[in-house]
Coordinates of C-alpha atoms and ligand atoms in Angstrom, one line a residue:
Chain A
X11 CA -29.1 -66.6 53.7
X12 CA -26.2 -64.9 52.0
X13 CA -26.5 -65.4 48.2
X14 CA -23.2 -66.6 46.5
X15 CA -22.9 -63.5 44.6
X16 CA -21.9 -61.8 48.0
X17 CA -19.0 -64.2 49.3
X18 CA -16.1 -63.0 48.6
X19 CA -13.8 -65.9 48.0
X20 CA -12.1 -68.5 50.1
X21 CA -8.5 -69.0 50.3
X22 CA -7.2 -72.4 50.9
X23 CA -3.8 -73.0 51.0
X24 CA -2.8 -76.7 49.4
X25 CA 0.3 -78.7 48.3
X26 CA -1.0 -79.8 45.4
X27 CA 0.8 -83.2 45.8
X28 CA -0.8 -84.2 48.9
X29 CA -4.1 -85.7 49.3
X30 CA -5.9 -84.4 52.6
X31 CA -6.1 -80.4 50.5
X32 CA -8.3 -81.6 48.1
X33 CA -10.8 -82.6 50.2
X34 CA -11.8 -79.2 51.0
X35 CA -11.8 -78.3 47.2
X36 CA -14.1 -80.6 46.2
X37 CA -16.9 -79.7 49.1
X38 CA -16.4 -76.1 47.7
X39 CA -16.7 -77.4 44.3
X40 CA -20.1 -79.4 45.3
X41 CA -21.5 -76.2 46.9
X42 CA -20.3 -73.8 44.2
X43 CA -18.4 -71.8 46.4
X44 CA -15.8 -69.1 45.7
X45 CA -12.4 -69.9 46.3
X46 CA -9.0 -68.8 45.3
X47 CA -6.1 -71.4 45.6
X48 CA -2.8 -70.7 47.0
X49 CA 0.2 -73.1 46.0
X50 CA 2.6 -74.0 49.4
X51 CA 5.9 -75.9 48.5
X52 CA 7.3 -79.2 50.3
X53 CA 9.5 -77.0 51.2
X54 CA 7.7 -74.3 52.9
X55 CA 5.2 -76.2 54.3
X56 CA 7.0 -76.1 57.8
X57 CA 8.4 -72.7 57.4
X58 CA 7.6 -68.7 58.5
X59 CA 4.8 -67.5 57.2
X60 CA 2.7 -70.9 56.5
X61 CA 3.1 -71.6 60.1
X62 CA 2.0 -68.1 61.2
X63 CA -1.6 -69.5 59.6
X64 CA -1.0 -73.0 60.4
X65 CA 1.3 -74.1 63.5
X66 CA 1.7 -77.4 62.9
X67 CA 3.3 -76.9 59.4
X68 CA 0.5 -78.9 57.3
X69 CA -2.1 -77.7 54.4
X70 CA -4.7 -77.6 54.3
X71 CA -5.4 -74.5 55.7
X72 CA -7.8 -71.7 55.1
X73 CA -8.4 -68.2 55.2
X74 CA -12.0 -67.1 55.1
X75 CA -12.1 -63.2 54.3
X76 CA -16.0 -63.3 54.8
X77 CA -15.6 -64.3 58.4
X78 CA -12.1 -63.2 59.1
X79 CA -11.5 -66.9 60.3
X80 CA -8.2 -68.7 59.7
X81 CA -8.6 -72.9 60.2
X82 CA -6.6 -75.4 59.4
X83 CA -7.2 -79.5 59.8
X84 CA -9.3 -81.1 56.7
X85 CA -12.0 -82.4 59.2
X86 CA -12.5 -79.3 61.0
X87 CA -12.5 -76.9 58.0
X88 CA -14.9 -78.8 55.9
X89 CA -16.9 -79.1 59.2
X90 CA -17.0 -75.4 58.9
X91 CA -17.7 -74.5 55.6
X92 CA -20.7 -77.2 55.8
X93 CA -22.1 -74.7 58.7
X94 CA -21.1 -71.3 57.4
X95 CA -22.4 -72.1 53.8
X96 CA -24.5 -75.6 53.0
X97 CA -27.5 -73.6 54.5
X98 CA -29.6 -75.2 51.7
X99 CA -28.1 -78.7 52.9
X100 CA -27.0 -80.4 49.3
X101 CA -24.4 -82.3 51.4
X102 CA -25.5 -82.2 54.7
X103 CA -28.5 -82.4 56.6
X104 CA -30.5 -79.7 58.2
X105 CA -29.5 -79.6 62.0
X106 CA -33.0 -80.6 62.8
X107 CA -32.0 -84.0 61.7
X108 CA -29.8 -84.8 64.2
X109 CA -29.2 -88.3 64.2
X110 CA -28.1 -88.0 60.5
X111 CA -26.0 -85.0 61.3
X112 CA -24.1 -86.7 63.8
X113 CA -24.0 -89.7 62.0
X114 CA -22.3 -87.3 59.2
X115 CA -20.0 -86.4 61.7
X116 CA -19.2 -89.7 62.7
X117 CA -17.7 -90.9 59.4
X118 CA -15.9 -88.0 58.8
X119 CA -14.3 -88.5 62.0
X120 CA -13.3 -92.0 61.0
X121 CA -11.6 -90.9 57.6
X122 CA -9.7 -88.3 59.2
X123 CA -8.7 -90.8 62.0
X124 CA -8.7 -94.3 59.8
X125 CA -8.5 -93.5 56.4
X126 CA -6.1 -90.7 56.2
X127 CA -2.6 -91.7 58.8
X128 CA -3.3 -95.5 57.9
X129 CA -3.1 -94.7 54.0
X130 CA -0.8 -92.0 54.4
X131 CA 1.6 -94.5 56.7
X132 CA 1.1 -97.5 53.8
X133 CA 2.5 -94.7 51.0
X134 CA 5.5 -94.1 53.7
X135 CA 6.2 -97.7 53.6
X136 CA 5.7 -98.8 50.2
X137 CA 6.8 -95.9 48.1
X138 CA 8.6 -93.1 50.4
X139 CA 10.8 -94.7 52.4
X140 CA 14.1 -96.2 50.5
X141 CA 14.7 -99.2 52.5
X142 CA 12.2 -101.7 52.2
X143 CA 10.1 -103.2 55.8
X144 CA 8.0 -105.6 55.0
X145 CA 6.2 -106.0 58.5
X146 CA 5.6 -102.5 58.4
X147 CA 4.5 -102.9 54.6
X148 CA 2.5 -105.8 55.5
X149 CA 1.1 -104.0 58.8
X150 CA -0.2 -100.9 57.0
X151 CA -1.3 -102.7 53.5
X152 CA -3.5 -105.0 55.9
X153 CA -4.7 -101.7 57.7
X154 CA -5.8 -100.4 54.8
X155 CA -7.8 -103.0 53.7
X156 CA -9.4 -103.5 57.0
X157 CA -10.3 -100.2 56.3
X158 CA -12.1 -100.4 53.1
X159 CA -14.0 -103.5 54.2
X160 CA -15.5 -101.6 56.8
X161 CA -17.0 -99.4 54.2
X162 CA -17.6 -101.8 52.2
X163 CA -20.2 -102.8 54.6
X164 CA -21.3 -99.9 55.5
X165 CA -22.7 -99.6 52.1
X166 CA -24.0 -102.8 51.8
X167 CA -27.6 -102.4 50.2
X168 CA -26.9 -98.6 49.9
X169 CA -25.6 -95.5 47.7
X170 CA -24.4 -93.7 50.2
X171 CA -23.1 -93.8 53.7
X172 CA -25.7 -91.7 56.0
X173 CA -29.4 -91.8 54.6
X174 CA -30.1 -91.7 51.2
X175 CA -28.3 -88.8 49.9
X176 CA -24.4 -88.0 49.2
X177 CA -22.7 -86.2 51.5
X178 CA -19.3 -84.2 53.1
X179 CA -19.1 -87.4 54.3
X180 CA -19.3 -89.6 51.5
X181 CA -16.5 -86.7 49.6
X182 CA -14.3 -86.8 52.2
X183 CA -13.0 -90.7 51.8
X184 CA -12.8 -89.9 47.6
X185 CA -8.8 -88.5 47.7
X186 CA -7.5 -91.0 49.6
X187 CA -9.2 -93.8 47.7
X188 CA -8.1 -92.6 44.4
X189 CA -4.9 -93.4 44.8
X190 CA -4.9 -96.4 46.2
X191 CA -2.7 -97.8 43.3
X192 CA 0.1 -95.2 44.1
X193 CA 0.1 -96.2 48.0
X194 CA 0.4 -99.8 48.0
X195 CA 1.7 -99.8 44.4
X196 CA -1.0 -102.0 42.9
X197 CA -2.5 -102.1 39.5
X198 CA -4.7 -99.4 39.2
X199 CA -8.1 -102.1 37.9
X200 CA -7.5 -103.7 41.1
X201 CA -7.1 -101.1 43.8
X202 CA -10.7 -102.4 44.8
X203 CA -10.9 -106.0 44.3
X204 CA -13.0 -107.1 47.1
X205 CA -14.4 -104.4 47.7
X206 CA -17.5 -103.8 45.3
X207 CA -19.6 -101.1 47.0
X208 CA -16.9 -99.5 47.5
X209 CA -16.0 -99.1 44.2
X210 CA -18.8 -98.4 42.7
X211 CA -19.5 -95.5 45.3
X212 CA -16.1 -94.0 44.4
X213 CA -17.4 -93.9 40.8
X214 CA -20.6 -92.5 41.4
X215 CA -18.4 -89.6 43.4
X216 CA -15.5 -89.4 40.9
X217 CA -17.8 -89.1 37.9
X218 CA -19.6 -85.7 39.1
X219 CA -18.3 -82.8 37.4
X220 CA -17.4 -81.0 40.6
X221 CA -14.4 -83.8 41.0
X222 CA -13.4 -83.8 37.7
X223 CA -12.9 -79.7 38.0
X224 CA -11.1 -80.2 40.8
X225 CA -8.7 -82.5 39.6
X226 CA -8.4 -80.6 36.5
X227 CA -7.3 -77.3 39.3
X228 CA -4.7 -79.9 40.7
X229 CA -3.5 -81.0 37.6
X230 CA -3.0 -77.6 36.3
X231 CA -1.1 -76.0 39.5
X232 CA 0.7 -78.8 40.1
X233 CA 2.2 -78.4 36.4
X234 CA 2.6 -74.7 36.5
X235 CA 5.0 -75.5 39.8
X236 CA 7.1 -78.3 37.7
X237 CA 5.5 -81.0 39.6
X238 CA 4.1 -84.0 37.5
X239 CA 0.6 -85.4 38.2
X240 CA 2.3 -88.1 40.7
X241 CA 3.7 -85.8 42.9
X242 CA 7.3 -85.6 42.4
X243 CA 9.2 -82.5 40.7
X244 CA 10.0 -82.9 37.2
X245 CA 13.8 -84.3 36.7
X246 CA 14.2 -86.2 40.2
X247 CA 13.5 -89.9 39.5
X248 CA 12.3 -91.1 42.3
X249 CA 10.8 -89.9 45.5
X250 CA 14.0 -91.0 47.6
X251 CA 16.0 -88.6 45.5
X252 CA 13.7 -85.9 45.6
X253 CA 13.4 -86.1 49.1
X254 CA 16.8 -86.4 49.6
X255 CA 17.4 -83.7 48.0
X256 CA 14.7 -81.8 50.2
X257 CA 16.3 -82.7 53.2
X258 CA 19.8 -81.7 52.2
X259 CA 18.6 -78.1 51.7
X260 CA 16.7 -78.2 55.0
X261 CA 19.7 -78.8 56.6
X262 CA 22.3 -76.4 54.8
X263 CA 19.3 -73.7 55.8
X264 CA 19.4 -74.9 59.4
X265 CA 23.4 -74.7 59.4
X266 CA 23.4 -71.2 57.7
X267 CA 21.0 -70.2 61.1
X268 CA 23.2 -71.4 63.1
X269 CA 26.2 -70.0 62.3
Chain B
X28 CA -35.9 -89.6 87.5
X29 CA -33.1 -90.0 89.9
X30 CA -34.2 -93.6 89.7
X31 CA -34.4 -93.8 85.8
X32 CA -31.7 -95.9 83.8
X33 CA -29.4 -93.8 82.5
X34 CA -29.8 -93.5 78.5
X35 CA -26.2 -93.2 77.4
X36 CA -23.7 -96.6 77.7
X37 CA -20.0 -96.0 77.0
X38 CA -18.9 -98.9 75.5
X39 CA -15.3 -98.6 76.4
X40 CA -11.3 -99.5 77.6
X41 CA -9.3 -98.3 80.0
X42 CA -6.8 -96.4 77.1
X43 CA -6.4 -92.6 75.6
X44 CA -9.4 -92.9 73.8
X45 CA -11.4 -94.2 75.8
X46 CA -10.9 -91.9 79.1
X47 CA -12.0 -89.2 76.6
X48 CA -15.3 -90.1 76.8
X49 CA -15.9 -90.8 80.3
X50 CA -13.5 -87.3 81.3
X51 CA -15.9 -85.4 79.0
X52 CA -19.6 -87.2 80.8
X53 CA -18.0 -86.7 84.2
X54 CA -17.7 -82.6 83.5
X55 CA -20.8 -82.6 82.0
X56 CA -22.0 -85.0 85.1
X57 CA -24.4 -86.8 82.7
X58 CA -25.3 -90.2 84.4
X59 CA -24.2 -92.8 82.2
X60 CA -24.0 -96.8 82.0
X61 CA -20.1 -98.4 81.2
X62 CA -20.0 -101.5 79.2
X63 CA -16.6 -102.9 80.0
X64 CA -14.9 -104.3 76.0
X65 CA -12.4 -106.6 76.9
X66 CA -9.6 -105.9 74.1
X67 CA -7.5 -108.6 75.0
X68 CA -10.3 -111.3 74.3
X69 CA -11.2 -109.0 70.6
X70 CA -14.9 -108.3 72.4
X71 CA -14.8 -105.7 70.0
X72 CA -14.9 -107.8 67.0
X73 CA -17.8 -109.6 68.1
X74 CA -21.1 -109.1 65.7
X75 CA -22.9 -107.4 68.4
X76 CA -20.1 -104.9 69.0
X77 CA -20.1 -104.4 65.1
X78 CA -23.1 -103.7 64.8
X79 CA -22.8 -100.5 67.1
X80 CA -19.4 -99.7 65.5
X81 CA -18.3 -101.5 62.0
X82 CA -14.9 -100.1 62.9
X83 CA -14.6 -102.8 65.9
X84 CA -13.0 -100.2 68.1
X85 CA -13.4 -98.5 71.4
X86 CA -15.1 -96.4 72.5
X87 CA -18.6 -96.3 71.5
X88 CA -21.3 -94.7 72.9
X89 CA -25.4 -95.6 72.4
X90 CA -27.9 -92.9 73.7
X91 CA -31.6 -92.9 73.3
X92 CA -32.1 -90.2 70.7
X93 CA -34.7 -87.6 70.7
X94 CA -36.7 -89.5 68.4
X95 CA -37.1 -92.3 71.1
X96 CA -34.9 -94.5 69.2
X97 CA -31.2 -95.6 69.5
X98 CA -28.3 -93.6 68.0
X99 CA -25.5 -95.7 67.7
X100 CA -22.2 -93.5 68.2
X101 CA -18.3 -94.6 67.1
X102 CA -15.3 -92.1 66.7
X103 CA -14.2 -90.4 70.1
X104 CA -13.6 -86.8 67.9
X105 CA -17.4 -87.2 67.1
X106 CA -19.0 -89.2 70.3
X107 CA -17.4 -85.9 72.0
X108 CA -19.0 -83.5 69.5
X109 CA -22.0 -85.4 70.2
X110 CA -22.2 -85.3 73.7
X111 CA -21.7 -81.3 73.8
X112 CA -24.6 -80.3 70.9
X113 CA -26.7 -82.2 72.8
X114 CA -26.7 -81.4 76.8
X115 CA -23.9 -78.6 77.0
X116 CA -26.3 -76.0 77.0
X117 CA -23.9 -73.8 79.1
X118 CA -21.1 -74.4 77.6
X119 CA -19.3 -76.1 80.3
X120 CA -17.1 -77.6 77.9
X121 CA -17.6 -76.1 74.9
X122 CA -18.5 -72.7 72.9
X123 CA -21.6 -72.0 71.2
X124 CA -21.5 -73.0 67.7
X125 CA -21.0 -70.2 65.2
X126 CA -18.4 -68.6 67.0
X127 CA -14.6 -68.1 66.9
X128 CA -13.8 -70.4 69.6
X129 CA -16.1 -73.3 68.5
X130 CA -14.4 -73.3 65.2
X131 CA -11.1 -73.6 67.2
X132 CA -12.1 -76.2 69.8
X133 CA -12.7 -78.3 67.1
X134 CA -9.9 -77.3 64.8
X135 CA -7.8 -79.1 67.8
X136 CA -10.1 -81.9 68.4
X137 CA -9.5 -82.7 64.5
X138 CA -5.3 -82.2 65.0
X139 CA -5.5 -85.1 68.2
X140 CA -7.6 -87.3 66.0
X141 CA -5.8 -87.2 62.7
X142 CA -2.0 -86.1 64.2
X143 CA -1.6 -87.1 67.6
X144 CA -4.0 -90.5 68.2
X145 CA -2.6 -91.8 65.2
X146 CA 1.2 -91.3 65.4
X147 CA 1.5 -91.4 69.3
X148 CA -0.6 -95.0 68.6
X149 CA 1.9 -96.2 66.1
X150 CA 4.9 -95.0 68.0
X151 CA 3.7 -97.4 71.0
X152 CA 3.2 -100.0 68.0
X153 CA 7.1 -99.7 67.3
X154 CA 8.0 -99.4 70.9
X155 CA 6.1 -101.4 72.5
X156 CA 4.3 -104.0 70.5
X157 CA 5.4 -105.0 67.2
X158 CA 6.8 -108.3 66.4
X159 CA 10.3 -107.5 65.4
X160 CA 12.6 -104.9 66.5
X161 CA 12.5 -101.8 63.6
X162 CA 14.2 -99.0 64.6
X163 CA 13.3 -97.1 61.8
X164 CA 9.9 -97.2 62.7
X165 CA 10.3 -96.3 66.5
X166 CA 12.5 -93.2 65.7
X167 CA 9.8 -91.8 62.9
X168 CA 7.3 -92.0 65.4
X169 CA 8.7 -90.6 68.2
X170 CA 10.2 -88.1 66.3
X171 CA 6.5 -86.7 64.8
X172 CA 5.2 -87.2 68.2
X173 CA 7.7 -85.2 69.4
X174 CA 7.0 -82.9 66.6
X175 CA 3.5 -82.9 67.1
X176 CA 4.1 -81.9 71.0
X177 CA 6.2 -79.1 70.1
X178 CA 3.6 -77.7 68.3
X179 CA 0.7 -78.1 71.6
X180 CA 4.1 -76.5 73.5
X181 CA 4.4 -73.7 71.6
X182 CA 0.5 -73.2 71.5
X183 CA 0.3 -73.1 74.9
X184 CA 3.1 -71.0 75.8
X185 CA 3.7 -68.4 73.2
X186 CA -0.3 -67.1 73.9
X187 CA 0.5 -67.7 77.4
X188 CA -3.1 -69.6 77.6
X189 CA -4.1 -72.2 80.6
X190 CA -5.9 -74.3 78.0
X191 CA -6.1 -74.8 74.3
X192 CA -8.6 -72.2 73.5
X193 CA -8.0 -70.2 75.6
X194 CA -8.9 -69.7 79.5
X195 CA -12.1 -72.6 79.8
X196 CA -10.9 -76.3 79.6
X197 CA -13.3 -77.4 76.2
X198 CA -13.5 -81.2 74.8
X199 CA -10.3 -80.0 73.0
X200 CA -8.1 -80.8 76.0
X201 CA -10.3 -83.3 77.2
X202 CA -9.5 -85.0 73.8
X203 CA -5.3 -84.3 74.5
X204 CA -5.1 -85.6 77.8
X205 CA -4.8 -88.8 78.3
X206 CA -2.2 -89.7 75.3
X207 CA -0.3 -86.6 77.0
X208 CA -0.8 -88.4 79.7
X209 CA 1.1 -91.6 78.5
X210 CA 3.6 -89.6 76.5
X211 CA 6.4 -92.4 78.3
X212 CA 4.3 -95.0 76.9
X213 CA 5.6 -94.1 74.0
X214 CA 9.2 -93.1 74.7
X215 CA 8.6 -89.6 74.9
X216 CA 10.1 -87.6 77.6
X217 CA 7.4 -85.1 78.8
X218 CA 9.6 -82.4 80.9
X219 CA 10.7 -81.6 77.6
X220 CA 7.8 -80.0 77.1
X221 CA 7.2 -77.9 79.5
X222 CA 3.9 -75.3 79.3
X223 CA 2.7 -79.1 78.1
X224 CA 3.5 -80.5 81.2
X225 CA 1.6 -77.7 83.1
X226 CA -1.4 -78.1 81.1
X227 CA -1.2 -81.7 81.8
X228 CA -0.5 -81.4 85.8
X229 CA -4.0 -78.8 85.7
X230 CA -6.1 -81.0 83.8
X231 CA -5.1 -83.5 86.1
X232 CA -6.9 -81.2 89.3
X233 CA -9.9 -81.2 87.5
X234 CA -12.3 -83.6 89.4
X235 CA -13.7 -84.5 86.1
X236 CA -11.0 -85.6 84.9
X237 CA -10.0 -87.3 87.7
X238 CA -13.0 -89.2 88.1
X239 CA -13.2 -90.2 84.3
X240 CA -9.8 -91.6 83.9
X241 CA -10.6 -94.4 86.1
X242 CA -13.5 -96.1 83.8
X243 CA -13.7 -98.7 83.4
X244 CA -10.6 -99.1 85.6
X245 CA -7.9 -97.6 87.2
X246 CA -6.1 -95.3 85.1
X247 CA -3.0 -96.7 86.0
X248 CA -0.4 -95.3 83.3
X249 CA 1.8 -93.2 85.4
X250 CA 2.1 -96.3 88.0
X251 CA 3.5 -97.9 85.5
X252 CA 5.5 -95.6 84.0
X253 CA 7.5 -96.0 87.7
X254 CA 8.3 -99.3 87.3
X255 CA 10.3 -100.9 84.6
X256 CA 9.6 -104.3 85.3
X257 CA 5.6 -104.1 85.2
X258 CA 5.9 -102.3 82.3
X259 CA 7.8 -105.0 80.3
X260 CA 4.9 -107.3 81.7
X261 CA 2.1 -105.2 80.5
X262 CA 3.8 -104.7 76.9
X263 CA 4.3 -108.3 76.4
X264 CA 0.2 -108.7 77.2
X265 CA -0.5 -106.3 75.0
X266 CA 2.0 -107.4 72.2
X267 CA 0.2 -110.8 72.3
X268 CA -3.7 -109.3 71.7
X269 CA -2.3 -106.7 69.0
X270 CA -0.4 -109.4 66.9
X271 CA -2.9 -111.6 67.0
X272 CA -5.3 -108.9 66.2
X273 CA -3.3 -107.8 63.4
X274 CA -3.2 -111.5 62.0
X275 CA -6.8 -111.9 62.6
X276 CA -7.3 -108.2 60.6
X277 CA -5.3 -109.4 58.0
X278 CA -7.6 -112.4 57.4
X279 CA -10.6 -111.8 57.7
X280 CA -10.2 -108.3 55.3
X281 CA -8.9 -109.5 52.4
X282 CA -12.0 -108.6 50.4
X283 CA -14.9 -110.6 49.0
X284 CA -14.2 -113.2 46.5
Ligands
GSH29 N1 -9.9 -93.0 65.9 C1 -10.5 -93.9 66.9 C2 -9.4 -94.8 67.5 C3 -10.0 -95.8 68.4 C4 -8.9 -96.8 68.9 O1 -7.8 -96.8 68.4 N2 -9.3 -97.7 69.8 C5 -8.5 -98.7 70.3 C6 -8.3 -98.6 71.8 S1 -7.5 -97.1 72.2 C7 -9.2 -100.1 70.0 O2 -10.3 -100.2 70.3 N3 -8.4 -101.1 69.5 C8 -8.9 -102.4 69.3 C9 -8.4 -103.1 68.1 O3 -7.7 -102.5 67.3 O4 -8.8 -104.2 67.9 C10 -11.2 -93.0 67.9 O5 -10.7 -91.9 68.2 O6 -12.2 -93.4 68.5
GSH30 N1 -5.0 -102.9 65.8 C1 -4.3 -101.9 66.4 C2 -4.4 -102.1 67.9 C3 -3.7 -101.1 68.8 C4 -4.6 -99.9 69.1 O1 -5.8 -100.0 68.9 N2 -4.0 -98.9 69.5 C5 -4.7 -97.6 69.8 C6 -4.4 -97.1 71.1 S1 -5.0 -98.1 72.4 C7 -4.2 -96.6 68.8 O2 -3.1 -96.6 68.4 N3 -5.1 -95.7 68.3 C8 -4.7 -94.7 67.4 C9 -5.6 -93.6 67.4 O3 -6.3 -93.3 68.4 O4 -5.7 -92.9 66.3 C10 -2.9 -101.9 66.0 O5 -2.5 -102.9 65.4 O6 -2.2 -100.9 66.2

């Protein structure tokens, strides 16, 4: 096995703001990994070069010098840096224990599927977009909730959601469920009323020191690029004005290409 | 052994997600039992269903493990994952894991799951199923469908490749087809895509996929997509077992008291 010493570090490219680059972070942050962070804009998320390294105009995305492998999607980069680098399995299972590795797998899958477009759509609805829906709030608030009661009984009678040990599985649902109060716009004691198991396994996650660092890292590059802890640049008040304003530029850029 | 049950059951509908499954066991022709979920009666939220998958979806897939006991499987992106690290030895479908390409395959299987499943699924929501008219809501999902197609477009024809990584069909485009498949579904037209529409008409000739789309019925999408009348008939069945679904969701997942 390669001792850390020798790993040259990761790049991961994140926009600070959103949630799905952070789940990467924190993995590397669990395993002690390496990494150097690299700060994409809003607006050059679906822009030459980011798209050279990821087509589909989204970060996460990494670059692994030790392997010469670029990747991008949060499930399928954490998938491989569990591989490449948990040899000594603190968040994953040896591969000998399949049914617990596939199992890991298999809740991964769900937040990437579930958890992640069905919180990320609830945000659209309730804080993004300027004109309120409320069957689409109500649609996506509801969603969301299913969502957590199905974890909630996953860990009924149990810490964690595969055997009895934390994994990249158990990490990758922490992001999204920490701001649950910004998405639906709730008070922040409440975001998991109902929901006890769940709470108390995002505590047990958020209290480790490796998610406190990373937050730290976010908080810190988010305010060296004028962007307060929330999200939105500093001076806009509101999202609908900033990304108003976003959209305006994108298309006086298009014009100027066209012409 | 030819007589033996089969140890693998497919619990399973005939949509996108669940032809994945049954596309990827007929290319790996693994003999394998279908358990029919009738959506439109909410089988799937039945306890017994549950207690295979607590997500109350389709598919699902139960195997006898190598341990002798029962895995229980939910999450197409994983059931597939599943099914090639544990009888693709030859990588049929798949690459060995470690290497360049495995890394990709899944890179794409993740981008279906999280991009296209999703957004596809909520522009047939909008389009198809929800109670009231919101056209806000059908153009931003069409439009990051669309987006999302334009990306699998350019993939495929700026590396000039027959299938997503490369030149052997993986679990990757398994994974793609059939939503591509039911791109109209969902108001999307799919000649304006076209390296997408060539990668759909050659997965189509595959006799695995051919066989696999038709479990547990007849994969009857591009019927429909013919005839304007049946489809209006077929949205308003579905509208009916998705609102009440929703409604029933909404209840029953408030949180405990
Ligand atoms: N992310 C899941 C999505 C599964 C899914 O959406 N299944 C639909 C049918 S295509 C379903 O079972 N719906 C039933 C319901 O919502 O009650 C997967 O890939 O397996
Ligand atoms: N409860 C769902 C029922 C509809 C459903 O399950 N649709 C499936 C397709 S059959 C879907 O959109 N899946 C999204 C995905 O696969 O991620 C809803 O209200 O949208």
């Amino acid at each position: 096995m390669q001792s850390i010493d020798a790993i040259k570090p990761i790049k991961i490219h994140v926009l600070p703001a959103g949630p799905n680059p952070w789940k990467p972070v924190l993995i590397l942050e669990e395993l002690g990994l390496p990494y150097s962070l690299n700060f994409i804009s809003f607006e050059d998320v679906k822009k030459k070069p980011f798209t050279d390294i990821n087509p589909n105009g989204r970060a996460p995305a990494i670059e692994d010098p030790n392997t010469d492998l670029t990747l991008w999607e949060s499930g399928a980069i954490i998938q491989y840096i569990i591989s490449q680098y948990d040899t000594n399995h603190i968040l994953s299972y040896p591969s000998y224990a399949l049914k617990e590795t596939h199992l890991c797998n298999q809740w991964l899958a769900f937040q990437i599927s579930g958890q992640g477009p069905y919180f990320g759509q609830a945000a659209w609805f309730n804080v993004l977009h300027p004109e309120k829906l409320p069957s689409a709030i109500a649609r996506y608030n509801a969603e969301l909730k299913r969502i957590l009661s199905v974890l909630d009984g996953a860990l009924e009678g149990r810490q964690w959601l595969v055997g009895d040990k934390m994994t990249f599985a158990d990490l990758a649902f922490t992001v999204w469920n920490d701001r649950i109060e910004d998405l639906i716009l709730c008070e922040k004691e409440k975001k998991f009323e109902g929901f006890p198991n769940v709470q108390a396994w995002h505590e047990r996650m958020t209290s480790r020191p490796a998610w406190k660092k990373a937050m730290e890292k976010r908080e810190k590059l988010m305010d060296e690029h004028g962007l307060l802890p929330n999200g939105m640049p500093k001076g806009f008040k509101s999202h609908g004005e900033f990304h108003a304003s976003v959209e305006a530029k994108r298309k006086a850029e298009a014009a100027e290409v066209k012409e | 052994m030819a007589s033996e049950e089969p140890s693998i059951v497919l619990y399973t509908t005939q949509t996108p997600n669940g032809i994945k499954i049954s596309i990827t066991l007929e290319e790996l022709g693994l003999p394998y039992k279908v358990q029919k979920i009738d959506i439109s009666k909410n089988t799937q939220k039945e306890q017994w269903f549950l207690d295979i998958n607590p997500n109350g979806r389709i598919p699902a897939l139960t195997d006898t493990f190598t341990d002798g006991k029962t895995i229980n499987l939910f999450e197409s992106g994983s059931i597939m994952q599943y099914l090639v690290a544990q009888y693709d030895k030859d990588y049929k479908i798949s690459f060995p894991p470690g290497t360049r390409e495995f890394y990709e395959m899944n890179n794409w299987i993740f981008f279906l799951n999280a991009g296209v499943g999703p957004m596809q699924g909520q522009a047939n929501h909008f389009t198809r199923y929800a109670p009231e008219h919101i056209e806000y809501g059908v153009n931003r999902y069409q439009n990051e469908t669309r987006r999302l197609y334009g990306v699998l477009d350019k993939h495929l024809s700026s590396k000039n490749i027959p299938y997503l990584v490369g030149d052997k069909c993986t679990i990757a485009d398994i994974a793609h087809w059939g939503w591509i498949a039911s791109a109209g579904w969902a108001g999307i037209e799919i000649n304006d895509f076209p390296a997408l529409k060539a990668w759909e008409d050659r997965m189509a000739e595959r006799p695995g996929v051919e066989k696999g789309r038709h479990v547990p019925d007849r994969h009857g999408i591009k019927d429909l997509l013919k005839d304007k009348e049946k489809m209006e008939k077929h949205a308003a069945e579905n509208r009916a077992w998705v609102q009440a679904g929703m409604k029933d969701d909404a209840e029953k997942h408030k949180g405990k008291k």
